[in-house]
Coordinates of C-alpha atoms and ligand atoms in Angstrom, one line a residue:
M14 CA 31.2 -13.8 3.8
Q15 CA 32.2 -11.0 1.5
S16 CA 34.1 -7.7 1.8
V17 CA 33.4 -4.5 0.0
G18 CA 35.3 -2.3 2.5
Q19 CA 34.4 -0.5 5.6
Y20 CA 31.3 1.7 5.0
I21 CA 28.2 0.3 3.3
G22 CA 25.0 2.4 2.6
I23 CA 21.6 0.8 2.2
F24 CA 18.9 2.9 0.4
G25 CA 15.5 1.3 0.2
G26 CA 12.2 2.4 -1.3
S27 CA 9.5 1.7 -3.8
F28 CA 11.3 3.4 -6.6
D29 CA 8.1 3.6 -8.6
P30 CA 9.9 5.1 -10.5
V31 CA 13.4 6.0 -9.5
H32 CA 14.0 9.7 -10.1
T33 CA 16.6 12.4 -9.9
G34 CA 15.9 13.1 -6.2
H35 CA 17.1 9.5 -5.5
L36 CA 20.2 10.0 -7.6
L37 CA 21.1 13.1 -5.7
V38 CA 20.6 11.3 -2.4
A39 CA 22.9 8.5 -3.6
Q40 CA 25.6 10.8 -4.7
A41 CA 25.5 12.8 -1.5
A42 CA 25.5 9.7 0.7
I43 CA 28.6 8.3 -1.1
E44 CA 30.5 11.5 -0.7
E45 CA 29.4 12.6 2.8
L46 CA 29.6 9.1 4.4
Q47 CA 32.6 8.0 2.3
L48 CA 30.8 4.8 1.4
S49 CA 32.6 2.0 -0.3
R50 CA 29.3 1.0 -1.9
L51 CA 25.7 2.0 -1.8
F52 CA 23.0 -0.7 -2.3
L53 CA 19.8 0.4 -3.9
I54 CA 17.0 -1.9 -2.8
P55 CA 13.6 -1.8 -4.4
A56 CA 10.9 -3.1 -1.9
A57 CA 8.6 -6.0 -3.1
C58 CA 5.9 -4.3 -1.1
S59 CA 6.5 -1.4 1.2
P60 CA 4.9 -1.8 4.7
F61 CA 3.9 1.9 4.4
K62 CA 2.1 1.5 1.1
L63 CA 0.1 -1.7 1.6
D64 CA -3.0 0.1 0.2
Q65 CA -1.2 0.8 -3.1
Q66 CA -0.5 -1.6 -6.0
P67 CA 3.1 -1.0 -7.0
T68 CA 4.2 -1.2 -10.6
P69 CA 5.5 -4.8 -11.2
A70 CA 8.8 -5.3 -9.5
A71 CA 10.6 -6.3 -12.8
H72 CA 9.9 -2.8 -14.2
R73 CA 10.9 -0.9 -11.0
L74 CA 14.1 -3.0 -10.9
A75 CA 14.8 -2.4 -14.6
M76 CA 14.5 1.4 -14.2
L77 CA 16.8 1.4 -11.2
R78 CA 19.4 -0.5 -13.2
L79 CA 19.1 1.9 -16.0
A80 CA 19.5 4.8 -13.6
F81 CA 22.6 3.4 -12.0
A82 CA 24.2 1.7 -15.1
G83 CA 27.9 1.9 -15.2
R84 CA 28.4 2.9 -11.6
T85 CA 30.8 0.8 -9.6
D86 CA 30.0 2.6 -6.3
C87 CA 26.3 1.7 -6.5
E88 CA 24.6 -1.7 -6.8
V89 CA 21.0 -2.4 -7.4
D90 CA 20.1 -5.5 -5.2
D91 CA 16.8 -7.3 -5.7
L92 CA 16.9 -9.2 -2.5
E93 CA 13.6 -7.8 -1.2
I94 CA 11.9 -8.6 -4.5
Q95 CA 13.3 -12.2 -4.4
R96 CA 12.1 -12.5 -0.8
G97 CA 8.7 -11.4 -1.7
G98 CA 5.8 -10.4 0.6
T99 CA 6.0 -7.2 2.8
S100 CA 9.6 -5.9 2.8
F101 CA 10.7 -5.3 6.4
T102 CA 13.9 -3.4 6.8
I103 CA 15.1 -5.6 9.7
D104 CA 15.3 -8.6 7.3
T105 CA 17.4 -6.7 4.8
V106 CA 19.7 -5.1 7.4
R107 CA 20.3 -8.6 9.0
H108 CA 21.2 -9.9 5.5
F109 CA 23.9 -7.2 5.1
A110 CA 25.2 -7.6 8.6
Q111 CA 25.7 -11.3 8.0
K112 CA 27.2 -10.9 4.6
Y113 CA 29.6 -8.1 5.5
P114 CA 30.4 -8.7 9.1
G115 CA 33.4 -6.3 9.3
S116 CA 31.6 -3.4 7.7
K117 CA 29.7 -0.5 9.2
L118 CA 26.1 -0.2 7.9
F119 CA 24.4 3.1 7.1
Y120 CA 20.6 3.0 6.4
L121 CA 19.2 6.0 4.6
I122 CA 15.8 7.1 5.6
G123 CA 13.6 9.9 4.3
A124 CA 12.7 12.6 6.9
D125 CA 9.1 11.7 6.3
N126 CA 9.6 8.2 7.8
V127 CA 11.6 9.2 10.9
P128 CA 8.8 10.0 13.4
K129 CA 7.5 6.4 13.3
L130 CA 10.9 4.7 13.1
N131 CA 10.7 3.3 16.6
Q132 CA 7.5 1.4 15.5
W133 CA 9.4 -0.5 12.8
R134 CA 9.7 -4.2 13.2
D135 CA 12.4 -5.3 15.7
A136 CA 13.4 -1.6 16.2
N137 CA 15.9 -2.4 19.0
E138 CA 17.9 -4.9 16.9
L139 CA 17.6 -2.6 13.9
A140 CA 19.2 0.3 15.8
K141 CA 22.1 -1.9 16.8
L142 CA 22.8 -3.2 13.4
A143 CA 22.9 0.1 11.5
E144 CA 23.4 3.8 11.8
F145 CA 20.5 5.8 10.4
I146 CA 21.1 8.7 8.1
V147 CA 18.2 11.1 7.7
I148 CA 17.7 12.4 4.1
P149 CA 16.6 16.0 3.9
R150 CA 13.4 16.5 1.7
P151 CA 12.2 20.0 0.9
G152 CA 9.0 20.7 2.8
D153 CA 9.7 18.1 5.5
A154 CA 10.5 19.5 8.9
P155 CA 13.9 18.4 10.3
A156 CA 13.1 15.2 12.1
L157 CA 14.9 14.0 15.2
L158 CA 15.8 10.3 15.4
P159 CA 13.8 8.6 18.1
S160 CA 15.5 6.5 20.7
P161 CA 17.1 3.9 20.5
F162 CA 18.2 5.0 17.0
Q163 CA 21.4 6.8 16.4
G164 CA 22.7 8.5 13.3
S165 CA 23.2 11.8 11.6
Y166 CA 21.8 13.9 8.8
L167 CA 22.8 14.1 5.2
V168 CA 23.3 17.6 3.9
G169 CA 22.7 16.5 0.3
H170 CA 21.2 18.5 -2.5
P171 CA 17.5 18.8 -1.4
F172 CA 15.4 18.4 -4.5
G173 CA 11.6 18.5 -4.3
V174 CA 10.5 15.8 -6.6
S175 CA 8.6 12.6 -5.7
A176 CA 7.7 9.4 -7.5
S177 CA 4.0 10.4 -7.2
Q178 CA 4.8 13.6 -9.2
I179 CA 6.5 11.6 -11.9
R180 CA 3.7 9.1 -12.2
A181 CA 1.2 12.1 -12.5
R182 CA 3.4 13.7 -15.2
A183 CA 3.7 10.4 -17.1
K184 CA -0.1 10.1 -17.1
A185 CA -0.5 13.6 -18.3
N186 CA 2.1 13.1 -21.0
L187 CA 4.3 15.8 -19.7
P188 CA 8.1 15.7 -20.1
L189 CA 9.8 13.6 -17.5
E190 CA 13.5 14.7 -18.0
P191 CA 15.4 15.8 -16.1
L192 CA 13.3 14.8 -13.2
V193 CA 14.2 11.3 -14.2
P194 CA 17.2 10.1 -16.2
A195 CA 16.7 10.0 -20.0
A196 CA 16.9 6.1 -20.0
V197 CA 14.2 5.9 -17.4
S198 CA 12.0 8.4 -19.2
Q199 CA 12.4 6.2 -22.4
F200 CA 11.6 3.1 -20.5
I201 CA 8.4 4.6 -19.0
R202 CA 7.3 5.7 -22.5
N203 CA 8.2 2.4 -24.2
N204 CA 6.3 0.4 -21.6
R205 CA 3.4 2.8 -21.3
L206 CA 3.8 2.9 -17.6
Y207 CA 1.6 5.0 -15.3
Q208 CA -1.1 5.6 -17.9
T209 CA -3.8 4.6 -15.5
E210 CA -2.1 5.9 -12.4
S211 CA -4.7 6.6 -9.7
K212 CA -2.4 6.8 -6.7
A213 CA -1.9 10.1 -5.0
Ligands
ATP10 P1 6.0 8.2 -3.6 O1 5.8 9.6 -4.2 O2 5.5 7.1 -4.4 O3 5.7 8.1 -2.1 P2 8.9 8.7 -3.1 O4 9.6 9.3 -4.3 O5 8.5 9.7 -2.0 O6 7.6 8.0 -3.7 P3 10.3 6.2 -2.6 O7 10.5 5.8 -4.0 O8 9.8 5.1 -1.7 O9 9.5 7.5 -2.4 O10 11.7 6.7 -2.1 C1 12.7 6.0 -1.5 C2 13.4 6.8 -0.4 O11 13.9 8.0 -1.0 C3 12.5 7.2 0.7 O12 13.3 7.2 1.9 C4 12.1 8.7 0.4 O13 11.9 9.4 1.5 C5 13.4 9.2 -0.3 N1 13.1 10.2 -1.3 C6 12.3 10.2 -2.3 N2 12.3 11.3 -3.0 C7 13.2 12.1 -2.5 C8 13.7 13.4 -2.7 N3 13.3 14.2 -3.7 N4 14.7 13.9 -1.9 C9 15.2 13.1 -0.9 N5 14.8 11.9 -0.6 C10 13.8 11.4 -1.3

């Protein structure tokens, strides 16, 4: 059992790669929800992207660590990568509920994922364990949380960039900053990532 204070945020995704949109979400969540800590959790394999081959987990993890280096309010956690296989949110949320029993958990979810939230694995238990916070994304209609989920909406700093765009820009050899932090841009170039990108 550990304690990091009362409010804990969980922000999961493919992070292939992490980009400035994710950083803005993290900052807004910490401030608006008064989080003691925000955990960034790269998926081993997203249940929504089973048709895509993600960049090796070690690279996605390294880029997240570069993006959040030096932050004491954010922690990159590789538990889904260590668990391997398809990354189901319920397994991750259960882990945090057991590890931090006195804390309130907030799970950040992109507006694009909200309509199908009630089809997520063990939705009833998930809804009991965490409050869901909907992240605004430019171009996505405001999405109402389906029953039994409860939560609220981040105001944030809506910023219309996606990892797919970054991959396409890397492949086309276009500048990546400031759409990703400088260290992440450097990592992508040094490791020649996304040169054969064929995903949408
Ligand atoms: P892709 O383009 O590969 O689908 P992505 O950038 O949309 O990637 P993820 O890396 O899986 O998505 O993002 C993790 C989470 O961050 C998701 O909940 C996603 O909706 C959210 N997110 C991604 N980009 C933004 C953005 N620009 N603004 C707000 N939320 C975002």
